[in-house]
JSON list of C-alpha atoms in Angstrom, two decimals:
[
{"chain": "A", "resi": 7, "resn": "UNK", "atom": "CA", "xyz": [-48.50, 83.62, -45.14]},
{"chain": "A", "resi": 8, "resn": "UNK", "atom": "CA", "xyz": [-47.16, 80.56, -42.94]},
{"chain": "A", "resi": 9, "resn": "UNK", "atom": "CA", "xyz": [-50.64, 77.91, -42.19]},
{"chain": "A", "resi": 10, "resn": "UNK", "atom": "CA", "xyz": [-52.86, 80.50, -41.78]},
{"chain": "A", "resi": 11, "resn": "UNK", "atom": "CA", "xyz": [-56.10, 79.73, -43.86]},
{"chain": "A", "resi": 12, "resn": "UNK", "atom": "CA", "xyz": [-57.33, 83.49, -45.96]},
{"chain": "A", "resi": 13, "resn": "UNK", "atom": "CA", "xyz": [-60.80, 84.00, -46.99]},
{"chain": "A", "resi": 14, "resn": "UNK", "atom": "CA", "xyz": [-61.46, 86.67, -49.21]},
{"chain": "A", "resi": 15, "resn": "UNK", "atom": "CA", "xyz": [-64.61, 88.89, -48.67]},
{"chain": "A", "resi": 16, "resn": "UNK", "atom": "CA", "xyz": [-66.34, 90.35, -52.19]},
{"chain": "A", "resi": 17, "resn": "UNK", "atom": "CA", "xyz": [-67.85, 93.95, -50.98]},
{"chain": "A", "resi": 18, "resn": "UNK", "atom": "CA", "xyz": [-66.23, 94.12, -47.59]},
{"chain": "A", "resi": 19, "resn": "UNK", "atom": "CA", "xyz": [-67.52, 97.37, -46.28]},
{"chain": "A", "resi": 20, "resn": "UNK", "atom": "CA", "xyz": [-71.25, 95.70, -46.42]},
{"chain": "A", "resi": 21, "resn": "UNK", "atom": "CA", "xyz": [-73.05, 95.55, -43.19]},
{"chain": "A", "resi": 22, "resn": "UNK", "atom": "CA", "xyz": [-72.91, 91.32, -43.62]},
{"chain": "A", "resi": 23, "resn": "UNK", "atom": "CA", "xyz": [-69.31, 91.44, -44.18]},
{"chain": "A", "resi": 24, "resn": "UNK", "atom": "CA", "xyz": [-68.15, 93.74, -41.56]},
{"chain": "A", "resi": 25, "resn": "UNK", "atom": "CA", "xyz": [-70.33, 91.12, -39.04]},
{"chain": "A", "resi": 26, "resn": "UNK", "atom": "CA", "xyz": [-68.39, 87.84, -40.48]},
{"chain": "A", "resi": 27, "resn": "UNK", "atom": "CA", "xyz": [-64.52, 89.98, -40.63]},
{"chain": "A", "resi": 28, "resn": "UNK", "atom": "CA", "xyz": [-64.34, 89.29, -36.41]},
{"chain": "A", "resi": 29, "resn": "UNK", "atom": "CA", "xyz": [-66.40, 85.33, -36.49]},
{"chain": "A", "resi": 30, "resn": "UNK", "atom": "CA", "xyz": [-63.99, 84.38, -39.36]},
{"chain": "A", "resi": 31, "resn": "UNK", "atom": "CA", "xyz": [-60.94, 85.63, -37.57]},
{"chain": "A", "resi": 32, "resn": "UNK", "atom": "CA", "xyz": [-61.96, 83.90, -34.40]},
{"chain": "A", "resi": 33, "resn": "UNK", "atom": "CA", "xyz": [-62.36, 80.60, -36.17]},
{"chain": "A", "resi": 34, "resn": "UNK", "atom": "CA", "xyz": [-58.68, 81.38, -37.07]},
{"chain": "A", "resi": 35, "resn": "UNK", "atom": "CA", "xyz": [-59.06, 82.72, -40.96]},
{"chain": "A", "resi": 36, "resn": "UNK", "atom": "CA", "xyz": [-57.18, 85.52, -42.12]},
{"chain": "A", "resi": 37, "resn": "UNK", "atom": "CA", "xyz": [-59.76, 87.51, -43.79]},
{"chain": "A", "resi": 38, "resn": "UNK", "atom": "CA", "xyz": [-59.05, 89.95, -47.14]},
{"chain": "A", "resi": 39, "resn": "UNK", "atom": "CA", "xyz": [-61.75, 92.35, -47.06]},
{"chain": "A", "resi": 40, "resn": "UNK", "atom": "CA", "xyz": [-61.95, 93.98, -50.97]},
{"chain": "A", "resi": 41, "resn": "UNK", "atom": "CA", "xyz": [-63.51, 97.77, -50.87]},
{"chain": "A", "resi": 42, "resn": "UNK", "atom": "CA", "xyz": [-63.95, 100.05, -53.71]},
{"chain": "A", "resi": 43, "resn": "UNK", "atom": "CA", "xyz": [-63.84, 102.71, -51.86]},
{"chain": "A", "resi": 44, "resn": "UNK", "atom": "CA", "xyz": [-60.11, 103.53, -49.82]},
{"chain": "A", "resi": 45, "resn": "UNK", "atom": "CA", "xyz": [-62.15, 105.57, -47.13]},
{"chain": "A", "resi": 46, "resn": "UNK", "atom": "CA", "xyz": [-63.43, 102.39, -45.85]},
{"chain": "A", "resi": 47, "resn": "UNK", "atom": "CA", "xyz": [-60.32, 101.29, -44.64]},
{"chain": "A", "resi": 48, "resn": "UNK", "atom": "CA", "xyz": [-60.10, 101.70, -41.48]},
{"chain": "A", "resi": 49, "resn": "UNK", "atom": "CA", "xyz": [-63.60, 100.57, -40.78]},
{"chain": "A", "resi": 50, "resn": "UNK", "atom": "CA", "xyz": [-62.44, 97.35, -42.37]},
{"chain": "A", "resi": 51, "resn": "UNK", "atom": "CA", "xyz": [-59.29, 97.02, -40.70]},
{"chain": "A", "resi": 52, "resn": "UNK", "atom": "CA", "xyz": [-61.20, 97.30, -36.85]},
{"chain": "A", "resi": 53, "resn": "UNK", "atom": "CA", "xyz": [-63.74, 94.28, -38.36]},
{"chain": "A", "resi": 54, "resn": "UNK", "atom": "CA", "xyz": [-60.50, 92.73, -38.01]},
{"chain": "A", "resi": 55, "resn": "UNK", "atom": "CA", "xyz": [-59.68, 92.35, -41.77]},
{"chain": "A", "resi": 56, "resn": "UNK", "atom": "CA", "xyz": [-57.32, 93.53, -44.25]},
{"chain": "A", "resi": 57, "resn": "UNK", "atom": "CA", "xyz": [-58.32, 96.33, -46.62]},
{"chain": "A", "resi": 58, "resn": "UNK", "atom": "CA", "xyz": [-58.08, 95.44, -50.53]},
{"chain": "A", "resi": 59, "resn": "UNK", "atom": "CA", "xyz": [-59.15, 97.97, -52.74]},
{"chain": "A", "resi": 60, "resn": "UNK", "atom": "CA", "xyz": [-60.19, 96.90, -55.91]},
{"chain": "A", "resi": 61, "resn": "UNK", "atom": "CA", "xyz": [-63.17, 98.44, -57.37]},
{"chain": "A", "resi": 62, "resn": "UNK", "atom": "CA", "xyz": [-65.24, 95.00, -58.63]},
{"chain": "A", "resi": 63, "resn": "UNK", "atom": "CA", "xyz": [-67.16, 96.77, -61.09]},
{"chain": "A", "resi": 64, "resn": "UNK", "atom": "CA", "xyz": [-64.33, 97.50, -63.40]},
{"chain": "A", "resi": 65, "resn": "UNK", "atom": "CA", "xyz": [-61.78, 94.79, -62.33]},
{"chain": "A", "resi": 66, "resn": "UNK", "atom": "CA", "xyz": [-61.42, 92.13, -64.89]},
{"chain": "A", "resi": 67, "resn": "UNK", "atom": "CA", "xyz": [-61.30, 88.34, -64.48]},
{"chain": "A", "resi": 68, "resn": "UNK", "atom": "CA", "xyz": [-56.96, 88.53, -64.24]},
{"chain": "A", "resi": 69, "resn": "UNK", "atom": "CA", "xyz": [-56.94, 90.93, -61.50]},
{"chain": "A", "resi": 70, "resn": "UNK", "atom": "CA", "xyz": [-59.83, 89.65, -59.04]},
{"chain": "A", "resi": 71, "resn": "UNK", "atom": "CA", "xyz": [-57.97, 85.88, -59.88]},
{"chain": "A", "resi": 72, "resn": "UNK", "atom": "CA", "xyz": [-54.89, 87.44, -58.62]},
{"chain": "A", "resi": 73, "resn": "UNK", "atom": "CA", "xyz": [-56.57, 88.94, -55.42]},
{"chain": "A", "resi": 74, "resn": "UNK", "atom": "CA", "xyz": [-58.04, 85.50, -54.68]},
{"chain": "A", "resi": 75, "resn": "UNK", "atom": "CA", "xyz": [-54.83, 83.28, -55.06]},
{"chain": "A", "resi": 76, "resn": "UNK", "atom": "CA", "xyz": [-53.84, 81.36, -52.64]},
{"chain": "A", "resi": 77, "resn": "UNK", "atom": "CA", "xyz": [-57.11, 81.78, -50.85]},
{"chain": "A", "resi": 78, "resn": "UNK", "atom": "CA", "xyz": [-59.18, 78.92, -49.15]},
{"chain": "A", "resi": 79, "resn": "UNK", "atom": "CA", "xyz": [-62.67, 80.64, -49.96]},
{"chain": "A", "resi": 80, "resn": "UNK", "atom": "CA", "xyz": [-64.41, 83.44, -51.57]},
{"chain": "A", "resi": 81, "resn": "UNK", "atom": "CA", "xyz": [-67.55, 84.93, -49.97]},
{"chain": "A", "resi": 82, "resn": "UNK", "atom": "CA", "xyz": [-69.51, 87.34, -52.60]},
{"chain": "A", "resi": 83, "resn": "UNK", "atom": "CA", "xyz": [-71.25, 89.89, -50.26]},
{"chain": "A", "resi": 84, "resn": "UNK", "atom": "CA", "xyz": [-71.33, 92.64, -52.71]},
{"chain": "A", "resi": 85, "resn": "UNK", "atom": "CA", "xyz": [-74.24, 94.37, -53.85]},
{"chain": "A", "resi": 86, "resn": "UNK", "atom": "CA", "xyz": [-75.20, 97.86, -55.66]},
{"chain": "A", "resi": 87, "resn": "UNK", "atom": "CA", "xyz": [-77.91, 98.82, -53.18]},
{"chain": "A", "resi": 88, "resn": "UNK", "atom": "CA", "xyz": [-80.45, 98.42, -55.55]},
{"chain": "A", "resi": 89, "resn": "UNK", "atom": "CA", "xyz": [-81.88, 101.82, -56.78]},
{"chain": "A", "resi": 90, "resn": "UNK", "atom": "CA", "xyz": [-80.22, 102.30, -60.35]},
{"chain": "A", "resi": 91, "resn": "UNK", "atom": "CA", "xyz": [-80.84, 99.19, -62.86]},
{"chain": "A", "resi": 92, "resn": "UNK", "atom": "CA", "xyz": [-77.51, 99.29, -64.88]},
{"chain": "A", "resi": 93, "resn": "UNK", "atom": "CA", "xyz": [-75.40, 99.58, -61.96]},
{"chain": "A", "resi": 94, "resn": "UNK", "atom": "CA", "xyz": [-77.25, 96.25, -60.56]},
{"chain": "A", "resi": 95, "resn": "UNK", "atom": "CA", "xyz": [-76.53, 94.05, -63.32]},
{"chain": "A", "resi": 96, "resn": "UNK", "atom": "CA", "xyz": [-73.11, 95.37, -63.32]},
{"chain": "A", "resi": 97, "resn": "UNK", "atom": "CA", "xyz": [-72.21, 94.63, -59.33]},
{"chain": "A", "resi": 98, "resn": "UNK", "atom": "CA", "xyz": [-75.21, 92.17, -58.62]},
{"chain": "A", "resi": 99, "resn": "UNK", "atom": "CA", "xyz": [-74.67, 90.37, -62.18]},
{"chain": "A", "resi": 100, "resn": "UNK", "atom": "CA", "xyz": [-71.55, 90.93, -64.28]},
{"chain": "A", "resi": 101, "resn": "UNK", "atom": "CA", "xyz": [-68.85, 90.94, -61.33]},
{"chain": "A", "resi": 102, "resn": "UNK", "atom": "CA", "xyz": [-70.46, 88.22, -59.86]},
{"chain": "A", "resi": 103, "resn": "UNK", "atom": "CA", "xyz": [-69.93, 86.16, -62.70]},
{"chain": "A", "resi": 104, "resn": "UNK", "atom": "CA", "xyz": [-66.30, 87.61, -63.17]},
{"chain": "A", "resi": 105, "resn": "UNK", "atom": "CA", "xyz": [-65.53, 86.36, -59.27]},
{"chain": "A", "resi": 106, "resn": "UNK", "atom": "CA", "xyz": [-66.64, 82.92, -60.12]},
{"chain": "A", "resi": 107, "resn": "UNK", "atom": "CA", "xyz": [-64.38, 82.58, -63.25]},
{"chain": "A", "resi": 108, "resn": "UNK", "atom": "CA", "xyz": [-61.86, 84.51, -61.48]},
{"chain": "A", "resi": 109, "resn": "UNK", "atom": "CA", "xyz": [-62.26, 81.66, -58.35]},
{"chain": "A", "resi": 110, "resn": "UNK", "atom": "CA", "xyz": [-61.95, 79.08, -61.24]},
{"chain": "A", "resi": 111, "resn": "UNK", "atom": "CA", "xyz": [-59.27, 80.95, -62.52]},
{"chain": "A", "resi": 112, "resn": "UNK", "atom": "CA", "xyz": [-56.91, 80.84, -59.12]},
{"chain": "A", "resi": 113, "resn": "UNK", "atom": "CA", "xyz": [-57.96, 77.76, -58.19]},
{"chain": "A", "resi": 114, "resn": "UNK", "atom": "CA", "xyz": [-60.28, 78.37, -55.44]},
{"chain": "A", "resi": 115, "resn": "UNK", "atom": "CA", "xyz": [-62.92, 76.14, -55.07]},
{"chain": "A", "resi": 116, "resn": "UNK", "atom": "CA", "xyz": [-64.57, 77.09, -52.21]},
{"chain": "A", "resi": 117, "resn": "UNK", "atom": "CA", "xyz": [-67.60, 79.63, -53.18]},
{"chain": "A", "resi": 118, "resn": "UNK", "atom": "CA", "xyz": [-70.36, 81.60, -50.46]},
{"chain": "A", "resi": 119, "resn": "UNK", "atom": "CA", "xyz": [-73.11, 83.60, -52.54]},
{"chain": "A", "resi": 120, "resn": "UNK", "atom": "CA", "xyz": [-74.82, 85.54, -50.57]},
{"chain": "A", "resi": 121, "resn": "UNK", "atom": "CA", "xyz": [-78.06, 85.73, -51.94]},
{"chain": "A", "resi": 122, "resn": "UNK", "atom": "CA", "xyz": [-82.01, 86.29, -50.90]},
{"chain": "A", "resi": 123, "resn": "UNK", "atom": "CA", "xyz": [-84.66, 84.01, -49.89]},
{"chain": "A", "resi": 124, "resn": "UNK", "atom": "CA", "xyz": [-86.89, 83.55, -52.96]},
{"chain": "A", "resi": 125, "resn": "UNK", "atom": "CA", "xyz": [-84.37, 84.55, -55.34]},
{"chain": "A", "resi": 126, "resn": "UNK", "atom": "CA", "xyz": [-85.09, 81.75, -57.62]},
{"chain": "A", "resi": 127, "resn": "UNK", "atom": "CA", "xyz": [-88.99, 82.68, -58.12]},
{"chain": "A", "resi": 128, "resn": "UNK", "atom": "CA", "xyz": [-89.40, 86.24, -57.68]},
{"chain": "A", "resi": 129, "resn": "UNK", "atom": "CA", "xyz": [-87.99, 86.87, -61.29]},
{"chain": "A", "resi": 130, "resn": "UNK", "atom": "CA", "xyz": [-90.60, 84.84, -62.34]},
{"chain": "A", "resi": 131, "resn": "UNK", "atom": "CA", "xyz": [-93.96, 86.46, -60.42]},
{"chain": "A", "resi": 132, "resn": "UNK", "atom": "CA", "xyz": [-92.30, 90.12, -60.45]},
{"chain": "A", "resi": 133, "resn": "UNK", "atom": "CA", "xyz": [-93.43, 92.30, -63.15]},
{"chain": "A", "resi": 134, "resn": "UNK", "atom": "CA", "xyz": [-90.39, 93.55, -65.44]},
{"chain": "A", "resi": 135, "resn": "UNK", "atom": "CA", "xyz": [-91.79, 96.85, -64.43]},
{"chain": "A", "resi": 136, "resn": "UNK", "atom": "CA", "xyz": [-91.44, 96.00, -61.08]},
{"chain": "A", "resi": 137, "resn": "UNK", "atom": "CA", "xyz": [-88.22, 98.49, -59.03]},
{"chain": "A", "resi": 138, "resn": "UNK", "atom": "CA", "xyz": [-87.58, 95.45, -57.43]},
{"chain": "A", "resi": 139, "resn": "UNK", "atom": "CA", "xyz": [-87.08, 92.85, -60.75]},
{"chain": "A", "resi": 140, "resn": "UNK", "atom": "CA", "xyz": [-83.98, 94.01, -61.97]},
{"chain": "A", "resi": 141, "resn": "UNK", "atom": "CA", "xyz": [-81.87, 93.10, -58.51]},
{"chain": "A", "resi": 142, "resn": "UNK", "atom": "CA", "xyz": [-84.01, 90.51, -58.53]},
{"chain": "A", "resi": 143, "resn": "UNK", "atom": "CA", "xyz": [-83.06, 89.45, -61.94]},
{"chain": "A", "resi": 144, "resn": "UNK", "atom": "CA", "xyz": [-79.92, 89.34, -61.25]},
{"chain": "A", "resi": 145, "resn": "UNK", "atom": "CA", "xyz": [-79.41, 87.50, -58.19]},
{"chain": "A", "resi": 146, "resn": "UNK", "atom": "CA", "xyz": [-81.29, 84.90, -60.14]},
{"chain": "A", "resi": 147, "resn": "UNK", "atom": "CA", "xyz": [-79.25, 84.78, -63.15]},
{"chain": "A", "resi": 148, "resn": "UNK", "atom": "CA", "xyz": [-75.53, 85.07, -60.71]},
{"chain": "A", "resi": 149, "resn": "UNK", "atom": "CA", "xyz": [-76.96, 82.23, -58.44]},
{"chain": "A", "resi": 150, "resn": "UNK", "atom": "CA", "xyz": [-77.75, 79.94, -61.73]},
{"chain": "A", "resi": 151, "resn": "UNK", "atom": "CA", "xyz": [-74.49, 80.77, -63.16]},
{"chain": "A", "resi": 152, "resn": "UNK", "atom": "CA", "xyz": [-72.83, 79.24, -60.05]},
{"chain": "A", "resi": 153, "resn": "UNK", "atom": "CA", "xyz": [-74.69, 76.17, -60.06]},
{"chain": "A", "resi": 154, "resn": "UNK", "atom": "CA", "xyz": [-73.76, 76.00, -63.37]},
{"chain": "A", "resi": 155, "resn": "UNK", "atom": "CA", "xyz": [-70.41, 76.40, -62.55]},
{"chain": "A", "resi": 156, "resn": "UNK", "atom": "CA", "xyz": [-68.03, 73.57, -61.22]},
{"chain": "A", "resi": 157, "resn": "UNK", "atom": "CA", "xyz": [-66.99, 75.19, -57.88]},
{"chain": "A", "resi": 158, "resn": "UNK", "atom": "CA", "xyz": [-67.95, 73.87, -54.32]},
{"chain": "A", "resi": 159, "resn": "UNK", "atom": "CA", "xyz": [-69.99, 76.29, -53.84]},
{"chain": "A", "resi": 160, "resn": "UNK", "atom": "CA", "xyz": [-72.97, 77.34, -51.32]},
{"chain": "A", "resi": 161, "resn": "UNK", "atom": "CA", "xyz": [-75.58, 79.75, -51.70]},
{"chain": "A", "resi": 162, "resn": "UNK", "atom": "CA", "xyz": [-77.09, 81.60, -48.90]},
{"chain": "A", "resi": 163, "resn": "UNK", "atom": "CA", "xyz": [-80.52, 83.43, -49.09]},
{"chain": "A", "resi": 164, "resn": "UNK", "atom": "CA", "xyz": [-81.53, 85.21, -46.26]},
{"chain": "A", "resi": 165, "resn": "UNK", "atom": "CA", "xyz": [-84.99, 87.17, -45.98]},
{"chain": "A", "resi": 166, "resn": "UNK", "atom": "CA", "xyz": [-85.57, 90.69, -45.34]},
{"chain": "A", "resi": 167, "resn": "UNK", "atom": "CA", "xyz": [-82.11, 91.83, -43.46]},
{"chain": "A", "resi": 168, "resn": "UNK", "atom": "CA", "xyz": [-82.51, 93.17, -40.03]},
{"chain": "A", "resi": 169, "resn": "UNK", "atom": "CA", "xyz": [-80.38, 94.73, -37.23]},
{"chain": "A", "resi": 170, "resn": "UNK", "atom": "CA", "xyz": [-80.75, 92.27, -34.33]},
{"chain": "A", "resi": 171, "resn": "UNK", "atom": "CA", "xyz": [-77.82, 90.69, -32.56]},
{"chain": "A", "resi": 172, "resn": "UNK", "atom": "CA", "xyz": [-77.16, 86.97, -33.66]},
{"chain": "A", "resi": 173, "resn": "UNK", "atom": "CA", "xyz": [-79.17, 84.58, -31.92]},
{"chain": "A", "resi": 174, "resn": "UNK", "atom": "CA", "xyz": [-77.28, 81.67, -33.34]},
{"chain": "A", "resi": 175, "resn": "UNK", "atom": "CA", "xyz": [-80.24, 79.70, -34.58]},
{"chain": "A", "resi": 176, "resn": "UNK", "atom": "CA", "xyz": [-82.17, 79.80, -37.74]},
{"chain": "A", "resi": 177, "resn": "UNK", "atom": "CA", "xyz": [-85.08, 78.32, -39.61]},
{"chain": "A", "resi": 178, "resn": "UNK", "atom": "CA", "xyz": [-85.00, 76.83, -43.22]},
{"chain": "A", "resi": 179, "resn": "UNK", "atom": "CA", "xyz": [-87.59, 78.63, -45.32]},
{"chain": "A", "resi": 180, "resn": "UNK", "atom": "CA", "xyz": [-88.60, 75.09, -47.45]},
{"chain": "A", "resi": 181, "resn": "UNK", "atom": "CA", "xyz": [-89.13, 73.68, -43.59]},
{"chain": "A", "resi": 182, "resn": "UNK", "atom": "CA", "xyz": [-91.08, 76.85, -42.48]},
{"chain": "A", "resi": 183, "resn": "UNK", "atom": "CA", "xyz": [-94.09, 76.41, -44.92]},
{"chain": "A", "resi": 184, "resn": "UNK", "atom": "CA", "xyz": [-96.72, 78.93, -46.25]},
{"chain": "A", "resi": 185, "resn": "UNK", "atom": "CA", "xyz": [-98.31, 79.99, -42.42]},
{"chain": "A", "resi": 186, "resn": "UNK", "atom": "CA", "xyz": [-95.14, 81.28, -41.63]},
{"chain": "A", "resi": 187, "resn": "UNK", "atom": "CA", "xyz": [-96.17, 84.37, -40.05]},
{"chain": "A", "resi": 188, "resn": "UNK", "atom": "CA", "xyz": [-95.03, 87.42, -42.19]},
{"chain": "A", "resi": 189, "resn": "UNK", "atom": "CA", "xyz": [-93.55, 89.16, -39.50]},
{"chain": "A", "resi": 190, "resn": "UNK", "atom": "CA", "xyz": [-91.38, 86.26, -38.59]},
{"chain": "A", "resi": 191, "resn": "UNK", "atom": "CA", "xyz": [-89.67, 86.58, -42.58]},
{"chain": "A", "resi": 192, "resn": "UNK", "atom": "CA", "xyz": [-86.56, 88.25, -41.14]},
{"chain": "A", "resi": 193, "resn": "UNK", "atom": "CA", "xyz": [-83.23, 87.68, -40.81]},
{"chain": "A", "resi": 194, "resn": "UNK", "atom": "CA", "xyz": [-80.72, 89.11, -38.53]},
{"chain": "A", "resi": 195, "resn": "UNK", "atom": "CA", "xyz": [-77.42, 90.18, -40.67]},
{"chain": "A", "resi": 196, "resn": "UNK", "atom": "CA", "xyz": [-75.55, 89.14, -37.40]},
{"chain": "A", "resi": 197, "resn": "UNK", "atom": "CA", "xyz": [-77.21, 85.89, -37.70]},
{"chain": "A", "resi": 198, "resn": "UNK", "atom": "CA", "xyz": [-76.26, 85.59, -41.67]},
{"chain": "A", "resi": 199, "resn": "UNK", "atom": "CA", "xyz": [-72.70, 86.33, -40.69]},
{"chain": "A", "resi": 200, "resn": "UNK", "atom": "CA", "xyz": [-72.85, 83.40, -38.28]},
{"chain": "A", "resi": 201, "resn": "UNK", "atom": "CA", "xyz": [-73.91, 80.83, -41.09]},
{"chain": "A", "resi": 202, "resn": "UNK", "atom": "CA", "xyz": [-71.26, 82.11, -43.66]},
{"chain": "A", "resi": 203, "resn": "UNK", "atom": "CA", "xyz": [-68.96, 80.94, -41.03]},
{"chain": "A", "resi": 204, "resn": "UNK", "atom": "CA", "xyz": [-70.84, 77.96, -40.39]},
{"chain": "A", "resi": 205, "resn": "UNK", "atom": "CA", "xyz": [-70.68, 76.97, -43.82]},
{"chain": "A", "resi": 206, "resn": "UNK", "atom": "CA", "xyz": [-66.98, 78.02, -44.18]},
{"chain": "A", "resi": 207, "resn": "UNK", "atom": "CA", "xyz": [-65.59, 76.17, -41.29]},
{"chain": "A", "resi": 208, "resn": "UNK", "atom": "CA", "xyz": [-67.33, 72.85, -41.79]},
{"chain": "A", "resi": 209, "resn": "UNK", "atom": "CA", "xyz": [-67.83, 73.09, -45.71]},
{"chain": "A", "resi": 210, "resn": "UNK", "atom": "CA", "xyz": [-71.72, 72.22, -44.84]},
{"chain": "A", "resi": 211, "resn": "UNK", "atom": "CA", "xyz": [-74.12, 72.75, -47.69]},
{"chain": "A", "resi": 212, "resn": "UNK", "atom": "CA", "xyz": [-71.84, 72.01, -50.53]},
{"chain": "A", "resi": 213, "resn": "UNK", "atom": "CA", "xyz": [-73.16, 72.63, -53.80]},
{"chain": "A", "resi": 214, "resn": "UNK", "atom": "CA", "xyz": [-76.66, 73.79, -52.24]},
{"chain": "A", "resi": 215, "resn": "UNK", "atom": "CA", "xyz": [-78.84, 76.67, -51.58]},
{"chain": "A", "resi": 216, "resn": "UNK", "atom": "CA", "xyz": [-79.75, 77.12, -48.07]},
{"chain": "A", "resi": 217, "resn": "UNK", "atom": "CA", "xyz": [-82.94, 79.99, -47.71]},
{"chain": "A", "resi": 218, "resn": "UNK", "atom": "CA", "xyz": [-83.34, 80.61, -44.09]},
{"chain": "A", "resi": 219, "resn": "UNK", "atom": "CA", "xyz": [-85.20, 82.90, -41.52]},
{"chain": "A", "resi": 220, "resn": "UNK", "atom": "CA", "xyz": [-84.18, 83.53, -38.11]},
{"chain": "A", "resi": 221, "resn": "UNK", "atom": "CA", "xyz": [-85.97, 80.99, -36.37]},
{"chain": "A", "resi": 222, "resn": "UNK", "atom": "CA", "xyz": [-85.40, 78.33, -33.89]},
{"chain": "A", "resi": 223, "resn": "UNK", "atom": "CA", "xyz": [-83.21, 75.13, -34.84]},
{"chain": "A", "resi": 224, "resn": "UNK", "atom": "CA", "xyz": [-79.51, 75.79, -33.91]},
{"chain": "A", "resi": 225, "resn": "UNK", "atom": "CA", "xyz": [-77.43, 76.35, -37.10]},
{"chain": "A", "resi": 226, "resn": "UNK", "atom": "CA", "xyz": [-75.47, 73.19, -37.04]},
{"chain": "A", "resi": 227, "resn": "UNK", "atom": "CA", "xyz": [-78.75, 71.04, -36.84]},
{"chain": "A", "resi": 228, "resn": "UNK", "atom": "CA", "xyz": [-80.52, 73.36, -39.23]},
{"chain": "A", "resi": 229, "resn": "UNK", "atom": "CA", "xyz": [-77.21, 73.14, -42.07]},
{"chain": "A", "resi": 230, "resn": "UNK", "atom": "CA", "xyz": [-75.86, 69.91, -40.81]},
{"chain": "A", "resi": 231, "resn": "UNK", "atom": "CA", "xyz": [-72.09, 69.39, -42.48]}
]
């Protein structure tokens, strides 16, 4: 494995991680890419990463901490798509919780959550009846879990994902205020993939939660390290 720092990327077929496979690699990471699905491979491997499959969902504490030793961060980009409640709590939820005692575990410190914008008070506005409150539910309760937790961690909530090309500069949502126009609540997944690097190369916004749009202020000045 020589000096080469590894990041290891928690859902690595996801549209977010196949974007940050090629920035991480460029800012000289080797980057572990974990898939549950072996047809996925190869889509992995040309995002520049390395295929691990390991299907989260089922994988216990011992076996994620052995896919994450030795690593210098772990970047949770894993998500069940919404859509069926149970399976939610167990990818959104349950394995999230296993990767952070599984980080804990092996030693790893370093901890990227990617999360949503608003994640902290939709569970409590959102009726229980809502389609939306159970992945909302359990963002929540994984992101509260890891600032409960002792690791150096940073968690990044985006707004509603888009397609567009990176533009490199972002704005806070706490900074953006209420008249924030609605159809400026976006954020490019280009542009997320470009602040999990941010955050991983400089360790900027340790131990906080950074909600952003795609905006204006360059990231550096926007998640100063």
């Amino acid at each position: 494995m020589g000096d080469e720092k590894r990041i290891v990327i928690i859902g690595g077929h996801g549209k977010v991680a196949l974007l940050a496979a090629p920035k991480l690699r460029q800012a000289g990471y080797t980057v572990d890419s974990i898939i549950r699905n072996p047809g996925q491979a190869d889509a992995v491997r040309a995002a520049g990463a390395n295929p691990v499959v390991l299907d989260i969902e089922s994988a216990g504490v011992e076996a994620l901490a052995e896919a994450f030793d030795g690593a210098d961060a772990i970047v949770f980009s894993a998500g069940a798509g919404g859509g069926n409640p149970q399976r939610t709590h167990a990818v959104d939820y349950e394995a999230a919780v296993r990767a952070m005692q599984a980080a804990e575990q092996a030693g790893v410190q370093r901890f990227v959550m990617v999360s949503y914008a608003g994640a902290d008070r939709d569970v409590h506005r959102l009726d229980p009846s809502d389609p939306f409150y159970p992945y909302a539910k359990a963002k929540h309760d994984a992101d509260a879990k890891l600032r409960e937790s002792a690791l150096d961690y940073t968690i990044l909530g985006p707004a509603l994902l888009t397609l567009e090309p990176a533009t490199g500069r972002i704005q806070r949502v706490e900074e953006a205020g209420a008249d924030w126009p609605d159809d400026k609540r976006v954020t490019s997944r280009d542009n997320v993939a470009e602040v999990i690097t941010h955050v991983i190369t400089t360790g900027a916004a340790r131990r906080q939660t950074v909600d952003f749009y795609d905006g204006d202020t360059p990231i550096a000045e926007a998640i100063p390290a």
